[in-house]
Amino acid sequence: MSNLSKTDNYDVVIVGMGPTGLVLANLLGLEKLNVLVIDKFLSPYDLPRAVHLDDEIMRILQVIGVASEMEKIMRPNLGMRFVDADNNLLLDWPRPQEIGKNGWKPSYKFHQPDLERVLYKNLKKFPSVEIRKGFEATEVKNEDEKVEVTILKLEKNDVCRVKCDFIVGCDGARSFIRKKMGVEYEEMGFFEDWLVVDIILKKDRSDLGLFSIQFCGTSQPATYSPGTRGRLRWEFALKDQKNHEDILKTDYVWNLLSRWITPDEAKIERKAIYTFKSSLAEHWVKDRLILAGDSAHLTPPFMGQGMCIGLRDASNLAWKLISVIRGQSDLSFLKSYEIERRPHAKEYISTAIKLGKMLGELSSNSKKNKEGPIHMKSLAPKIGNAFSIKEEEFARSLSLQPKLSNGQYVDDIVGYKFCLFLSEDLASQFSGNNSNIIVFNSKDHPTIKEYLEHVSTKALLIRPDKYILGGAKNLSELNELLSLEFINSINNKI
Ligand SMILES: Cc1cc2nc3c(=O)[nH]c(=O)nc-3n(C[C@H](O)[C@H](O)[C@H](O)COP(=O)(O)OP(=O)(O)OC[C@H]3O[C@@H](n4cnc5c(N)ncnc54)[C@H](O)[C@@H]3O)c2cc1C
């Protein structure tokens, strides 16, 4: 196949150009890895799916350099409410409208095809990343030091084989790579058919409001989820209704929507029946084959987190791949990806299942609502424990993103590197240890001083994915933390 530049030495082949594959390719491109990213489709999937993302995801987009562009075409999310048939409030999950501790508003509404377009455009900046559409992975073979991937160029029915150090299956729910790994899903107990209807407004209907609403206590639980730029979504639980063909008839759909909107006010962009599932791949890494995104996990969409979980995978995985490919860590280091990410993803999926079940259970008379509406808070789970680093309250949590005294946010300076927040006295003893870590002295930045004091430590070492690797209260603890070899692999200039 002549139009691939190499056949025998890609660092990474990424299968799938959904949001997970695109983010992973961008992160690896930032560090100049030789990457081939393929998708079997010639054009991106242009219909709405994800509509919500959070501030952790904004930080990943910020590192890649596309957050500001996305911000212009998103809107802050007001939050979600559960109500009963008489509109009584049963659960309230408002989202603050101010910039929060991550340097962004906590939650946004967006249009998934917009994000994929922006990420794809950005990827073209990286000469070390080869992008191929209409190319399908059809076979993979694990060899001792490499993986061989068979790729079919669909237009010409041409086949070629390429070799790489690692293959990452960002190939969605029906993942071919997962099958090749022989990995099963652990089913977490949620399995329901829902009708999803996306409409585009023809007339102003701002009276419908910008809160997402879950309608409980009826024979057909339903969701209203306002999107961006005139797009609104409704979802309806299908319970025992089996005849999908009838359900998808236009008249039937408008009848369901008639409580809120009519055909002269909007056009239907897409109607589809999805089975909302909760599944978690039993293993995410097998030799040189790795899963990320929907190939590794599926969640019901009640928290708007499916894609977000996948983007966290990409951010956790990229620096580890870089470390192994640069010879700073051995192959087993990649196990830390599964150890850290799997329980974190599971926490989100479990909470989404709970919310989904509440849709059928909550009512003004329900036990859970005895004391009035439930007040929901955003999740902030820790990642799993992969490194034997002294356990402290803050370790394995997402770090804050302080604003520096010159007005810049930390991530804009650090990018996808390790960085160190140091108290003034520890900074005065610290020689730098030849490391290339970006150091911030709390003497120069009151926000960092405040942060260190708040978590009662003198140093915080923050990883490229913005999770806290560990802290130190004195120089010897700091030197111990910095002796981990993998830290330098990504901060070295190449
Ligand atoms: C109704 C609905 C609402 C949702 N709402 C939200 C939300 O609000 N927030 C949120 O975070 N998430 C949401 N999600 C989930 C989100 O859409 C998915 O989690 C996300 O698209 C997964 O991204 P991915 O890149 O892992 O996989 P995908 O987007 O599925 O991409 C996989 C890609 O791999 C390609 N591929 C597959 N096999 C091969 C092969 N052998 N060779 C080459 N290419 C291949 C496919 O063509 C595809 O482009 C929602 C989903 C649905 C259905």
PDB file of N, CA and C in Angstrom, residues 325-378:
ATOM      1  N   ILE A 325       8.207   3.589  25.279  1.00  0.00           N
ATOM      2  CA  ILE A 325       8.803   3.659  23.932  1.00  0.00           C
ATOM      3  C   ILE A 325      10.192   4.303  23.994  1.00  0.00           C
ATOM      4  N   ARG A 326      10.375   5.249  24.912  1.00  0.00           N
ATOM      5  CA  ARG A 326      11.696   5.892  25.039  1.00  0.00           C
ATOM      6  C   ARG A 326      12.658   5.089  25.920  1.00  0.00           C
ATOM      7  N   GLY A 327      12.215   3.925  26.340  1.00  0.00           N
ATOM      8  CA  GLY A 327      13.103   3.034  27.083  1.00  0.00           C
ATOM      9  C   GLY A 327      13.302   3.418  28.541  1.00  0.00           C
ATOM     10  N   GLN A 328      12.477   4.316  29.053  1.00  0.00           N
ATOM     11  CA  GLN A 328      12.630   4.765  30.426  1.00  0.00           C
ATOM     12  C   GLN A 328      11.914   3.819  31.405  1.00  0.00           C
ATOM     13  N   SER A 329      10.969   3.070  30.876  1.00  0.00           N
ATOM     14  CA  SER A 329      10.229   2.118  31.713  1.00  0.00           C
ATOM     15  C   SER A 329      10.083   0.836  30.917  1.00  0.00           C
ATOM     16  N   ASP A 330       9.919  -0.281  31.639  1.00  0.00           N
ATOM     17  CA  ASP A 330       9.735  -1.508  30.859  1.00  0.00           C
ATOM     18  C   ASP A 330       8.244  -1.739  30.592  1.00  0.00           C
ATOM     19  N   LEU A 331       8.000  -2.768  29.808  1.00  0.00           N
ATOM     20  CA  LEU A 331       6.646  -3.039  29.319  1.00  0.00           C
ATOM     21  C   LEU A 331       5.613  -3.120  30.448  1.00  0.00           C
ATOM     22  N   SER A 332       6.029  -3.678  31.569  1.00  0.00           N
ATOM     23  CA  SER A 332       5.077  -3.901  32.671  1.00  0.00           C
ATOM     24  C   SER A 332       4.532  -2.580  33.238  1.00  0.00           C
ATOM     25  N   PHE A 333       5.227  -1.479  32.944  1.00  0.00           N
ATOM     26  CA  PHE A 333       4.775  -0.168  33.409  1.00  0.00           C
ATOM     27  C   PHE A 333       3.348   0.129  32.922  1.00  0.00           C
ATOM     28  N   LEU A 334       3.019  -0.408  31.742  1.00  0.00           N
ATOM     29  CA  LEU A 334       1.697  -0.127  31.160  1.00  0.00           C
ATOM     30  C   LEU A 334       0.559  -0.747  31.959  1.00  0.00           C
ATOM     31  N   LYS A 335       0.899  -1.715  32.804  1.00  0.00           N
ATOM     32  CA  LYS A 335      -0.137  -2.297  33.674  1.00  0.00           C
ATOM     33  C   LYS A 335      -0.732  -1.212  34.576  1.00  0.00           C
ATOM     34  N   SER A 336       0.085  -0.211  34.893  1.00  0.00           N
ATOM     35  CA  SER A 336      -0.400   0.866  35.782  1.00  0.00           C
ATOM     36  C   SER A 336      -1.600   1.585  35.147  1.00  0.00           C
ATOM     37  N   TYR A 337      -1.645   1.590  33.821  1.00  0.00           N
ATOM     38  CA  TYR A 337      -2.772   2.236  33.121  1.00  0.00           C
ATOM     39  C   TYR A 337      -4.083   1.546  33.517  1.00  0.00           C
ATOM     40  N   GLU A 338      -4.095   0.231  33.434  1.00  0.00           N
ATOM     41  CA  GLU A 338      -5.318  -0.508  33.780  1.00  0.00           C
ATOM     42  C   GLU A 338      -5.622  -0.404  35.282  1.00  0.00           C
ATOM     43  N   ILE A 339      -4.561  -0.507  36.080  1.00  0.00           N
ATOM     44  CA  ILE A 339      -4.756  -0.467  37.548  1.00  0.00           C
ATOM     45  C   ILE A 339      -5.363   0.884  37.963  1.00  0.00           C
ATOM     46  N   GLU A 340      -4.906   1.952  37.316  1.00  0.00           N
ATOM     47  CA  GLU A 340      -5.406   3.285  37.700  1.00  0.00           C
ATOM     48  C   GLU A 340      -6.766   3.603  37.096  1.00  0.00           C
ATOM     49  N   ARG A 341      -6.925   3.262  35.822  1.00  0.00           N
ATOM     50  CA  ARG A 341      -8.114   3.734  35.113  1.00  0.00           C
ATOM     51  C   ARG A 341      -9.358   2.874  35.348  1.00  0.00           C
ATOM     52  N   ARG A 342      -9.175   1.565  35.494  1.00  0.00           N
ATOM     53  CA  ARG A 342     -10.353   0.702  35.538  1.00  0.00           C
ATOM     54  C   ARG A 342     -11.270   1.030  36.733  1.00  0.00           C
ATOM     55  N   PRO A 343     -10.732   1.119  37.973  1.00  0.00           N
ATOM     56  CA  PRO A 343     -11.636   1.424  39.094  1.00  0.00           C
ATOM     57  C   PRO A 343     -12.234   2.826  38.998  1.00  0.00           C
ATOM     58  N   HIS A 344     -11.486   3.741  38.391  1.00  0.00           N
ATOM     59  CA  HIS A 344     -11.972   5.127  38.238  1.00  0.00           C
ATOM     60  C   HIS A 344     -13.174   5.131  37.294  1.00  0.00           C
ATOM     61  N   ALA A 345     -13.029   4.429  36.164  1.00  0.00           N
ATOM     62  CA  ALA A 345     -14.145   4.334  35.206  1.00  0.00           C
ATOM     63  C   ALA A 345     -15.339   3.653  35.877  1.00  0.00           C
ATOM     64  N   LYS A 346     -15.042   2.620  36.676  1.00  0.00           N
ATOM     65  CA  LYS A 346     -16.113   1.851  37.313  1.00  0.00           C
ATOM     66  C   LYS A 346     -16.960   2.733  38.230  1.00  0.00           C
ATOM     67  N   GLU A 347     -16.295   3.641  38.912  1.00  0.00           N
ATOM     68  CA  GLU A 347     -16.984   4.559  39.835  1.00  0.00           C
ATOM     69  C   GLU A 347     -18.003   5.421  39.062  1.00  0.00           C
ATOM     70  N   TYR A 348     -17.581   5.929  37.916  1.00  0.00           N
ATOM     71  CA  TYR A 348     -18.505   6.744  37.107  1.00  0.00           C
ATOM     72  C   TYR A 348     -19.678   5.901  36.601  1.00  0.00           C
ATOM     73  N   ILE A 349     -19.356   4.676  36.146  1.00  0.00           N
ATOM     74  CA  ILE A 349     -20.424   3.835  35.589  1.00  0.00           C
ATOM     75  C   ILE A 349     -21.422   3.473  36.693  1.00  0.00           C
ATOM     76  N   SER A 350     -20.903   3.124  37.883  1.00  0.00           N
ATOM     77  CA  SER A 350     -21.808   2.764  38.995  1.00  0.00           C
ATOM     78  C   SER A 350     -22.737   3.927  39.329  1.00  0.00           C
ATOM     79  N   THR A 351     -22.184   5.139  39.337  1.00  0.00           N
ATOM     80  CA  THR A 351     -23.027   6.294  39.675  1.00  0.00           C
ATOM     81  C   THR A 351     -24.062   6.546  38.584  1.00  0.00           C
ATOM     82  N   ALA A 352     -23.665   6.362  37.330  1.00  0.00           N
ATOM     83  CA  ALA A 352     -24.628   6.537  36.228  1.00  0.00           C
ATOM     84  C   ALA A 352     -25.756   5.502  36.347  1.00  0.00           C
ATOM     85  N   ILE A 353     -25.395   4.282  36.745  1.00  0.00           N
ATOM     86  CA  ILE A 353     -26.427   3.244  36.910  1.00  0.00           C
ATOM     87  C   ILE A 353     -27.396   3.667  38.020  1.00  0.00           C
ATOM     88  N   LYS A 354     -26.826   4.161  39.129  1.00  0.00           N
ATOM     89  CA  LYS A 354     -27.697   4.595  40.250  1.00  0.00           C
ATOM     90  C   LYS A 354     -28.666   5.669  39.775  1.00  0.00           C
ATOM     91  N   LEU A 355     -28.137   6.638  39.004  1.00  0.00           N
ATOM     92  CA  LEU A 355     -29.015   7.717  38.510  1.00  0.00           C
ATOM     93  C   LEU A 355     -30.100   7.137  37.604  1.00  0.00           C
ATOM     94  N   GLY A 356     -29.700   6.215  36.728  1.00  0.00           N
ATOM     95  CA  GLY A 356     -30.655   5.588  35.806  1.00  0.00           C
ATOM     96  C   GLY A 356     -31.754   4.868  36.572  1.00  0.00           C
ATOM     97  N   LYS A 357     -31.349   4.163  37.626  1.00  0.00           N
ATOM     98  CA  LYS A 357     -32.356   3.423  38.409  1.00  0.00           C
ATOM     99  C   LYS A 357     -33.284   4.383  39.138  1.00  0.00           C
ATOM    100  N   MET A 358     -32.728   5.519  39.590  1.00  0.00           N
ATOM    101  CA  MET A 358     -33.555   6.507  40.304  1.00  0.00           C
ATOM    102  C   MET A 358     -34.686   7.027  39.428  1.00  0.00           C
ATOM    103  N   LEU A 359     -34.428   7.070  38.123  1.00  0.00           N
ATOM    104  CA  LEU A 359     -35.463   7.545  37.201  1.00  0.00           C
ATOM    105  C   LEU A 359     -36.743   6.730  37.330  1.00  0.00           C
ATOM    106  N   GLY A 360     -36.568   5.438  37.581  1.00  0.00           N
ATOM    107  CA  GLY A 360     -37.748   4.586  37.748  1.00  0.00           C
ATOM    108  C   GLY A 360     -38.264   4.596  39.178  1.00  0.00           C
ATOM    109  N   GLU A 361     -37.414   4.969  40.144  1.00  0.00           N
ATOM    110  CA  GLU A 361     -37.774   4.787  41.558  1.00  0.00           C
ATOM    111  C   GLU A 361     -38.291   6.049  42.255  1.00  0.00           C
ATOM    112  N   LEU A 362     -37.717   7.213  41.869  1.00  0.00           N
ATOM    113  CA  LEU A 362     -38.029   8.415  42.657  1.00  0.00           C
ATOM    114  C   LEU A 362     -39.464   8.892  42.425  1.00  0.00           C
ATOM    115  N   SER A 363     -40.069   9.346  43.496  1.00  0.00           N
ATOM    116  CA  SER A 363     -41.352  10.044  43.403  1.00  0.00           C
ATOM    117  C   SER A 363     -41.472  10.848  44.688  1.00  0.00           C
ATOM    118  N   SER A 364     -42.433  11.761  44.730  1.00  0.00           N
ATOM    119  CA  SER A 364     -42.543  12.612  45.925  1.00  0.00           C
ATOM    120  C   SER A 364     -42.744  11.773  47.180  1.00  0.00           C
ATOM    121  N   ASN A 365     -43.311  10.569  47.010  1.00  0.00           N
ATOM    122  CA  ASN A 365     -43.568   9.725  48.187  1.00  0.00           C
ATOM    123  C   ASN A 365     -42.464   8.710  48.447  1.00  0.00           C
ATOM    124  N   SER A 366     -41.440   8.689  47.591  1.00  0.00           N
ATOM    125  CA  SER A 366     -40.450   7.622  47.746  1.00  0.00           C
ATOM    126  C   SER A 366     -39.622   7.856  49.009  1.00  0.00           C
ATOM    127  N   LYS A 367     -39.083   6.761  49.521  1.00  0.00           N
ATOM    128  CA  LYS A 367     -38.281   6.792  50.745  1.00  0.00           C
ATOM    129  C   LYS A 367     -37.125   7.787  50.617  1.00  0.00           C
ATOM    130  N   LYS A 368     -36.484   7.750  49.415  1.00  0.00           N
ATOM    131  CA  LYS A 368     -35.312   8.601  49.179  1.00  0.00           C
ATOM    132  C   LYS A 368     -35.674  10.082  49.240  1.00  0.00           C
ATOM    133  N   ASN A 369     -36.947  10.406  48.959  1.00  0.00           N
ATOM    134  CA  ASN A 369     -37.348  11.810  48.933  1.00  0.00           C
ATOM    135  C   ASN A 369     -38.098  12.246  50.197  1.00  0.00           C
ATOM    136  N   LYS A 370     -38.020  11.403  51.236  1.00  0.00           N
ATOM    137  CA  LYS A 370     -38.753  11.716  52.474  1.00  0.00           C
ATOM    138  C   LYS A 370     -38.385  13.099  53.025  1.00  0.00           C
ATOM    139  N   GLU A 371     -37.095  13.414  52.909  1.00  0.00           N
ATOM    140  CA  GLU A 371     -36.619  14.695  53.460  1.00  0.00           C
ATOM    141  C   GLU A 371     -36.580  15.806  52.406  1.00  0.00           C
ATOM    142  N   GLY A 372     -37.212  15.596  51.278  1.00  0.00           N
ATOM    143  CA  GLY A 372     -37.176  16.602  50.212  1.00  0.00           C
ATOM    144  C   GLY A 372     -36.245  16.167  49.098  1.00  0.00           C
ATOM    145  N   PRO A 373     -35.915  17.115  48.185  1.00  0.00           N
ATOM    146  CA  PRO A 373     -35.097  16.747  47.024  1.00  0.00           C
ATOM    147  C   PRO A 373     -33.703  16.274  47.444  1.00  0.00           C
ATOM    148  N   ILE A 374     -33.165  15.346  46.668  1.00  0.00           N
ATOM    149  CA  ILE A 374     -31.793  14.887  46.876  1.00  0.00           C
ATOM    150  C   ILE A 374     -30.865  15.917  46.237  1.00  0.00           C
ATOM    151  N   HIS A 375     -29.746  16.216  46.914  1.00  0.00           N
ATOM    152  CA  HIS A 375     -28.784  17.160  46.323  1.00  0.00           C
ATOM    153  C   HIS A 375     -27.557  16.393  45.869  1.00  0.00           C
ATOM    154  N   MET A 376     -27.303  16.426  44.603  1.00  0.00           N
ATOM    155  CA  MET A 376     -26.241  15.614  44.004  1.00  0.00           C
ATOM    156  C   MET A 376     -24.972  16.453  43.861  1.00  0.00           C
ATOM    157  N   LYS A 377     -23.830  15.807  44.098  1.00  0.00           N
ATOM    158  CA  LYS A 377     -22.548  16.515  43.914  1.00  0.00           C
ATOM    159  C   LYS A 377     -21.729  15.816  42.835  1.00  0.00           C
ATOM    160  N   SER A 378     -20.828  16.579  42.208  1.00  0.00           N
ATOM    161  CA  SER A 378     -19.999  15.968  41.164  1.00  0.00           C
ATOM    162  C   SER A 378     -19.032  14.969  41.771  1.00  0.00           C
TER     163      SER A 378
END
